[in-house]
C-alpha cells in the first residue's frame, strides 16, 4: 500500500489513515504538519479496490469501528478521530 | 463527475440547497463556512463516484445496499445532534452549537462495526388488520405517514424514498 510521506521530526512510525473527503481527516493532517512531525498518510478511498480491504483490516486492529481518521503512533497507540489534545499529548515529551 | 470537475460554483449551489432544506426542516448547517463547504464538496465527489451522496467522513465501497444508513443525511444524524450537538461530520449542528452555548467536540462513530452491520435490525411492525393504510417511517428523522407507498422525498428531512421503512 503506497503511503505519502510528510517530512518532519522523527517521533517513530506515525501513520494516518484518512479519507480524501473527510473534514476531520484534513484537520488531523494539518495538526500533524503544524506540530512538525514526520508521518505517512494514505487516503483509503483513493486506493485501488484490492488494497482497500488491507487498509481497513489494519485500521480495525486498532479501531474496531473502522472509522476515520485513525492515527497510529509508533505501533503503540491509536488516536481515533480529530482529538486535538490527545494528538498533541502523544507527541509532547 | 470526477473530483477535479467539481467547481467552486457547484459547491456553492449545493451548499445553498442544503442550507435552505436544513432551515425548512428545522436543522442547521455548521457555522464554519469553509469547513462546511469542504464537506459539501465531499458529498458531490461521492455522488459522482458512487451515484449517491455517501457520508464524506465514512468509508464506502460504493455499494448502495451496504450504505443506505450513511447516505447523507445519515440515520445517525438526529441521535448525534441530540447527544453531541453535531452529526458525525459536523455538517449539521444543533441550536446550542450555533449560538455558542455548547462547544463542538468529536462525535464518536455511532454506526455499528462492519461485523455487526449485516444483522441490521428491522423494526418490528405491529400487524393490525384494521389500518386502512400502511404507515411508513423515515429512518432519518422519524417522520410517519399513512399512505399506500412511502413518499418519494421526506417532507421534513428530504431523505429519499429508499430510506423509509414499513412501521405499521
Short mmCIF file of C-alpha atoms in Angstrom, two decimals:
data_model
loop_
_atom_site.label_atom_id
_atom_site.label_comp_id
_atom_site.label_asym_id
_atom_site.label_seq_id
_atom_site.Cartn_x
_atom_site.Cartn_y
_atom_site.Cartn_z
CA UNK A 1 0.00 0.00 0.00
CA UNK A 2 1.55 3.23 -1.14
CA UNK A 3 1.71 5.92 1.52
CA UNK A 4 2.62 9.54 1.14
CA UNK A 5 5.36 10.83 3.37
CA UNK A 6 5.47 14.19 5.08
CA UNK A 7 8.88 15.22 6.42
CA UNK A 8 9.42 16.40 9.95
CA UNK A 9 10.73 15.48 13.37
CA UNK A 10 11.12 11.75 13.90
CA UNK A 11 8.65 10.52 16.53
CA UNK A 12 8.74 6.89 15.46
CA UNK A 13 6.40 5.43 12.90
CA UNK A 14 3.38 7.73 12.63
CA UNK A 15 0.69 6.59 10.22
CA UNK A 16 -2.53 8.42 9.41
CA UNK A 17 -5.39 6.57 7.74
CA UNK A 18 -7.66 9.18 6.17
CA UNK A 19 -10.38 9.80 3.60
CA UNK A 20 -9.87 12.45 0.94
CA UNK A 21 -13.39 13.83 1.53
CA UNK A 22 -13.37 13.91 5.34
CA UNK A 23 -13.10 17.27 7.10
CA UNK A 24 -11.74 15.88 10.38
CA UNK A 25 -9.09 13.93 8.47
CA UNK A 26 -7.77 17.17 6.90
CA UNK A 27 -7.75 18.83 10.31
CA UNK A 28 -5.72 15.93 11.73
CA UNK A 29 -3.24 16.13 8.85
CA UNK A 30 -2.88 19.89 9.29
CA UNK A 31 -2.29 19.46 13.03
CA UNK A 32 0.50 16.93 12.43
CA UNK A 33 2.08 19.37 9.98
CA UNK A 34 1.75 22.19 12.50
CA UNK A 35 3.47 20.01 15.11
CA UNK A 36 6.25 19.37 12.59
CA UNK A 37 6.11 15.60 12.93
CA UNK A 38 7.23 13.18 10.22
CA UNK A 39 4.35 10.94 9.19
CA UNK A 40 2.93 8.78 6.44
CA UNK A 41 -0.66 9.05 5.32
CA UNK A 42 -2.99 7.28 2.96
CA UNK A 43 -6.41 8.24 1.57
CA UNK A 44 -8.14 4.89 1.76
CA UNK A 45 -10.98 5.96 -0.55
CA UNK A 46 -8.46 6.59 -3.35
CA UNK A 47 -6.69 3.21 -3.06
CA UNK A 48 -7.18 0.52 -5.70
CA UNK A 49 -10.15 -1.64 -4.61
CA UNK A 50 -7.98 -4.66 -3.81
CA UNK A 51 -5.90 -2.61 -1.36
CA UNK A 52 -8.88 -1.06 0.45
CA UNK A 53 -9.56 -4.24 2.43
CA UNK A 54 -5.92 -4.43 3.59
CA UNK A 55 -6.15 -0.87 4.83
CA UNK A 56 -9.48 -1.42 6.60
CA UNK A 57 -8.07 -4.61 8.17
CA UNK A 58 -5.10 -2.65 9.56
CA UNK A 59 -7.37 0.07 10.93
CA UNK A 60 -9.78 -2.40 12.53
CA UNK A 61 -6.90 -3.93 14.55
CA UNK A 62 -6.70 -0.63 16.43
CA UNK A 63 -10.18 0.69 15.92
CA UNK A 64 -12.92 -1.96 15.52
CA UNK A 65 -15.35 0.66 14.17
CA UNK A 66 -13.01 1.14 11.19
CA UNK A 67 -13.63 4.89 11.33
CA UNK A 68 -11.59 7.84 10.07
CA UNK A 69 -9.24 9.47 10.82
CA UNK A 70 -7.26 6.75 12.61
CA UNK A 71 -3.78 7.81 13.65
CA UNK A 72 -1.37 5.09 14.73
CA UNK A 73 1.57 6.31 16.77
CA UNK A 74 4.68 4.15 16.72
CA UNK A 75 2.67 0.91 16.82
CA UNK A 76 1.80 1.58 20.44
CA UNK A 77 -1.34 3.70 20.44
CA UNK A 78 -4.12 4.86 18.19
CA UNK A 79 -5.94 8.17 18.24
CA UNK A 80 -9.40 7.84 16.72
CA UNK A 81 -10.99 10.98 15.34
CA UNK A 82 -9.69 14.54 15.50
CA UNK A 83 -8.91 14.65 19.23
CA UNK A 84 -6.63 17.62 19.26
CA UNK A 85 -5.43 17.40 22.87
CA UNK A 86 -4.81 13.68 22.61
CA UNK A 87 -2.79 14.14 19.42
CA UNK A 88 -0.75 16.97 20.93
CA UNK A 89 -0.25 14.87 24.07
CA UNK A 90 1.02 11.88 22.10
CA UNK A 91 3.98 13.95 20.91
CA UNK A 92 4.81 16.12 23.90
CA UNK A 93 7.70 14.70 25.84
CA UNK B 1 -18.43 13.98 -12.06
CA UNK B 2 -14.79 13.45 -11.05
CA UNK B 3 -13.32 15.17 -8.02
CA UNK B 4 -11.39 17.51 -10.32
CA UNK B 5 -14.51 18.52 -12.28
CA UNK B 6 -16.32 19.96 -9.27
CA UNK B 7 -16.10 23.72 -9.38
CA UNK B 8 -16.50 26.14 -6.52
CA UNK B 9 -19.80 27.16 -8.15
CA UNK B 10 -21.08 23.57 -7.93
CA UNK B 11 -20.16 23.52 -4.25
CA UNK B 12 -21.82 26.89 -3.70
CA UNK B 13 -25.05 25.78 -5.41
CA UNK B 14 -25.25 22.53 -3.44
CA UNK B 15 -24.49 24.41 -0.24
CA UNK B 16 -27.39 26.81 -0.89
CA UNK B 17 -29.80 23.91 -1.49
CA UNK B 18 -28.68 22.05 1.64
CA UNK B 19 -28.80 25.22 3.70
CA UNK B 20 -32.33 26.02 2.58
CA UNK B 21 -33.57 22.44 3.09
CA UNK B 22 -31.92 22.30 6.51
CA UNK B 23 -33.63 25.52 7.56
CA UNK B 24 -37.02 24.35 6.30
CA UNK B 25 -36.74 21.15 8.34
CA UNK B 26 -35.51 22.90 11.49
CA UNK B 27 -31.88 21.82 11.04
CA UNK B 28 -28.73 23.95 10.69
CA UNK B 29 -25.53 23.59 8.71
CA UNK B 30 -22.29 24.14 10.61
CA UNK B 31 -21.27 27.78 11.18
CA UNK B 32 -17.69 27.36 9.87
CA UNK B 33 -18.39 28.02 6.19
CA UNK B 34 -15.05 26.89 4.85
CA UNK B 35 -15.20 23.59 6.75
CA UNK B 36 -18.86 23.02 5.83
CA UNK B 37 -18.19 23.65 2.14
CA UNK B 38 -15.34 21.12 2.17
CA UNK B 39 -17.87 18.57 3.38
CA UNK B 40 -20.33 19.65 0.68
CA UNK B 41 -17.57 19.13 -1.89
CA UNK B 42 -17.04 15.66 -0.39
CA UNK B 43 -20.75 14.91 -0.85
CA UNK B 44 -20.56 15.96 -4.51
CA UNK B 45 -17.45 13.80 -5.02
CA UNK B 46 -19.23 10.80 -3.51
CA UNK B 47 -22.37 11.44 -5.54
CA UNK B 48 -20.14 11.47 -8.64
CA UNK B 49 -18.16 8.33 -7.91
CA UNK B 50 -20.77 6.19 -6.13
CA UNK B 51 -24.03 7.57 -7.53
CA UNK B 52 -25.31 8.66 -4.11
CA UNK B 53 -24.12 11.19 -1.53
CA UNK B 54 -22.47 8.84 0.96
CA UNK B 55 -21.19 10.46 4.16
CA UNK B 56 -17.88 12.17 3.31
CA UNK B 57 -16.39 11.16 6.68
CA UNK B 58 -17.11 7.45 6.35
CA UNK B 59 -15.62 4.77 4.15
CA UNK B 60 -17.73 3.48 1.30
CA UNK B 61 -17.20 0.73 -1.24
CA UNK B 62 -19.78 2.31 -3.47
CA UNK B 63 -22.37 -0.43 -2.85
CA UNK B 64 -25.63 1.36 -2.18
CA UNK B 65 -27.33 -1.54 -0.37
CA UNK B 66 -24.50 -1.50 2.21
CA UNK B 67 -24.59 2.27 2.57
CA UNK B 68 -28.29 3.16 2.92
CA UNK B 69 -27.68 4.14 6.55
CA UNK B 70 -24.84 6.54 5.68
CA UNK B 71 -26.40 8.37 2.75
CA UNK B 72 -26.42 12.00 3.87
CA UNK B 73 -28.40 12.91 5.95
CA UNK B 74 -27.50 9.63 7.64
CA UNK B 75 -29.57 7.50 10.02
CA UNK B 76 -27.29 8.64 12.87
CA UNK B 77 -27.58 12.41 12.39
CA UNK B 78 -30.53 13.07 14.68
CA UNK B 79 -29.34 10.98 17.66
CA UNK B 80 -25.86 12.58 17.28
CA UNK B 81 -27.41 16.07 17.15
CA UNK B 82 -29.35 15.25 20.34
CA UNK B 83 -26.34 13.84 22.18
CA UNK B 84 -23.35 15.81 20.82
CA UNK B 85 -24.88 18.83 19.12
CA UNK B 86 -23.48 17.81 15.74
CA UNK B 87 -23.67 14.99 13.24
CA UNK B 88 -20.59 12.79 12.79
CA UNK B 89 -19.10 15.16 10.18
CA UNK B 90 -20.39 18.34 11.84
CA UNK B 91 -22.12 19.22 8.58
CA UNK B 92 -25.28 19.62 10.69
CA UNK B 93 -25.20 21.22 14.12
CA UNK B 94 -27.71 21.99 16.88
CA UNK B 95 -29.09 25.36 18.01
CA UNK B 96 -26.81 25.17 21.06
CA UNK B 97 -23.67 24.87 18.91
CA UNK B 98 -24.86 27.58 16.54
CA UNK B 99 -25.42 30.03 19.37
CA UNK B 100 -22.12 29.10 21.09
CA UNK B 101 -23.91 27.68 24.12
CA UNK B 102 -22.16 24.38 23.56
CA UNK B 103 -18.75 23.74 22.04
CA UNK B 104 -18.10 21.26 19.29
CA UNK B 105 -16.40 18.05 20.40
CA UNK B 106 -15.52 14.95 18.38
CA UNK B 107 -18.54 12.75 17.74
CA UNK B 108 -17.78 9.05 18.24
CA UNK B 109 -18.88 6.66 15.50
CA UNK B 110 -22.42 5.50 16.22
CA UNK B 111 -22.66 3.25 13.16
CA UNK B 112 -22.21 -0.38 14.23
CA UNK B 113 -18.91 -2.01 13.17
CA UNK B 114 -18.82 -3.92 9.91
CA UNK B 115 -19.25 -7.34 11.54
CA UNK B 116 -22.49 -6.30 13.26
CA UNK B 117 -23.97 -4.34 10.41
CA UNK B 118 -25.22 -7.28 8.37
CA UNK B 119 -27.64 -8.26 11.08
CA UNK B 120 -29.11 -4.76 10.98
CA UNK B 121 -32.33 -4.93 12.88
CA UNK B 122 -35.54 -4.34 11.12
CA UNK B 123 -38.28 -2.67 13.01
CA UNK B 124 -40.96 -4.92 14.45
CA UNK B 125 -44.16 -3.96 12.84
CA UNK B 126 -47.43 -4.30 14.63
CA UNK B 127 -49.79 -6.11 12.37
CA UNK B 128 -53.13 -4.53 12.79
CA UNK B 129 -55.62 -5.62 10.24
CA UNK B 130 -57.79 -2.61 10.87
CA UNK B 131 -55.44 0.01 9.35
CA UNK B 132 -56.77 1.41 6.14
CA UNK B 133 -53.23 2.36 5.03
CA UNK B 134 -49.74 1.11 5.86
CA UNK B 135 -47.62 3.52 7.94
CA UNK B 136 -44.15 4.40 6.67
CA UNK B 137 -41.33 5.74 8.85
CA UNK B 138 -38.40 7.85 7.67
CA UNK B 139 -35.26 6.27 9.14
CA UNK B 140 -33.51 9.64 9.14
CA UNK B 141 -35.91 11.88 11.03
CA UNK B 142 -38.74 9.61 12.19
CA UNK B 143 -41.46 11.26 10.09
CA UNK B 144 -44.50 8.99 9.81
CA UNK B 145 -47.14 8.92 7.13
CA UNK B 146 -50.05 6.67 6.27
CA UNK B 147 -50.37 6.06 2.53
CA UNK B 148 -50.06 3.22 0.06
CA UNK B 149 -46.39 3.93 -0.58
CA UNK B 150 -43.69 5.92 1.13
CA UNK B 151 -43.24 9.42 -0.34
CA UNK B 152 -40.53 9.99 -2.95
CA UNK B 153 -38.87 12.52 -0.67
CA UNK B 154 -39.34 13.01 3.06
CA UNK B 155 -41.07 16.38 3.50
CA UNK B 156 -39.14 17.04 6.71
CA UNK B 157 -35.55 15.98 6.08
CA UNK B 158 -35.56 15.38 2.29
CA UNK B 159 -34.33 11.79 2.58
CA UNK B 160 -35.31 9.73 -0.48
CA UNK B 161 -37.95 7.01 -0.61
CA UNK B 162 -35.47 4.17 -0.09
CA UNK B 163 -34.75 5.49 3.41
CA UNK B 164 -38.31 4.69 4.55
CA UNK B 165 -39.32 1.52 6.36
CA UNK B 166 -42.72 -0.01 6.99
CA UNK B 167 -43.69 0.95 10.53
CA UNK B 168 -47.22 -0.40 10.90
#
